[in-house]
Coordinates of C-alpha atoms in Angstrom, one line a residue:
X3 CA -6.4 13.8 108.9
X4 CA -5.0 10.5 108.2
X5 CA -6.8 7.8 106.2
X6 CA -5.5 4.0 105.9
X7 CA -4.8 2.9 102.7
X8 CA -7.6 1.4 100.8
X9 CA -10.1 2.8 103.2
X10 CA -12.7 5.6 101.4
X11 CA -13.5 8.2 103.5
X12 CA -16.8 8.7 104.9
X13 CA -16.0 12.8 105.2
X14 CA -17.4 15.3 103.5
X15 CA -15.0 16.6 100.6
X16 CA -13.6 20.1 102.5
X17 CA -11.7 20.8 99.0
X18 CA -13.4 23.4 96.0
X19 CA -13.5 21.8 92.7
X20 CA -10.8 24.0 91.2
X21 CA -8.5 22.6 94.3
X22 CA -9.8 19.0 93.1
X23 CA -8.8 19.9 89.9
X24 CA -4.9 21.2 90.9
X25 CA -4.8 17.9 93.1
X26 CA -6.0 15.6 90.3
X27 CA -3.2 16.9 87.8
X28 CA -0.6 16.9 90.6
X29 CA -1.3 13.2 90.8
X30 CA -1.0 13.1 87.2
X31 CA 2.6 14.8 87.2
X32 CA 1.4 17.9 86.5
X33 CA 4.1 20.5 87.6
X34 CA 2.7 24.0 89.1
X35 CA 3.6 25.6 85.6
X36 CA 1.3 22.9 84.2
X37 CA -1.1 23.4 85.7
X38 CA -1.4 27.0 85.6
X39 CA -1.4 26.6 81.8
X40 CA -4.0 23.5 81.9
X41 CA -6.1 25.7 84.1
X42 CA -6.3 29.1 82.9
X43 CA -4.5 30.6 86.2
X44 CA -1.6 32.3 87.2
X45 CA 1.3 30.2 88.6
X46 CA 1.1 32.0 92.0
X47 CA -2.4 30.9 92.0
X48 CA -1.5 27.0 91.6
X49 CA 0.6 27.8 94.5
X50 CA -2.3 29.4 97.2
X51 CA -4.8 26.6 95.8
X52 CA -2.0 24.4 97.2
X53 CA -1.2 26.4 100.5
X54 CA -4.7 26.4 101.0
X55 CA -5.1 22.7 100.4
X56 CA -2.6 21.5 102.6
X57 CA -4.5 23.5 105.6
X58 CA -7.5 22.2 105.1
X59 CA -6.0 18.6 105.2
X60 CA -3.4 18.8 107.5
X61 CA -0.5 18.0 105.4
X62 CA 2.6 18.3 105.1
X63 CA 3.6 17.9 100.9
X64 CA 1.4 18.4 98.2
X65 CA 2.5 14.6 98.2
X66 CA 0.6 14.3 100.8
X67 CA -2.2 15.9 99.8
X68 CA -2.7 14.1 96.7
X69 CA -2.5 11.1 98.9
X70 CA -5.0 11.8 101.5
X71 CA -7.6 13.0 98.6
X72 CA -6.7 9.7 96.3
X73 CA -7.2 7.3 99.7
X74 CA -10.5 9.4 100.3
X75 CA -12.3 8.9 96.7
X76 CA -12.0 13.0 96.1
X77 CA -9.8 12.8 93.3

């Protein structure tokens, strides 16, 4: 799933709101053991919302994934 730059997407968000939510502090900085804390979760958990997340989209990074949901207006 690749969207150009400056382009919002016209999909349907596939992500849950607590994968938003990992994604939005990733593009914040926010390391896994950040997050986890931030969120209320366990550390392994940060790690399948991200496994999960990168199916869903296709990507390769959590890089990436931040980049696909910033480009599409999810995040």
């Amino acid at each position: 799933m690749s969207i150009a730059p400056g382009v919002r997407s016209t999909l349907v968000n596939p992500l849950t709101s607590r994968q938003c939510e990992c994604l939005s502090l990733a593009a914040d900085g926010k390391t896994s053991a950040e997050i986890s804390i931030i969120l209320g979760i366990a550390y392994h958990t940060v790690g399948n919302h991200f496994r999960e997340i990168q199916k869903r989209l296709d990507a390769r990074t959590r890089a990436h994934c931040v980049a696909i949901a910033l480009r599409a207006g999810w995040i």
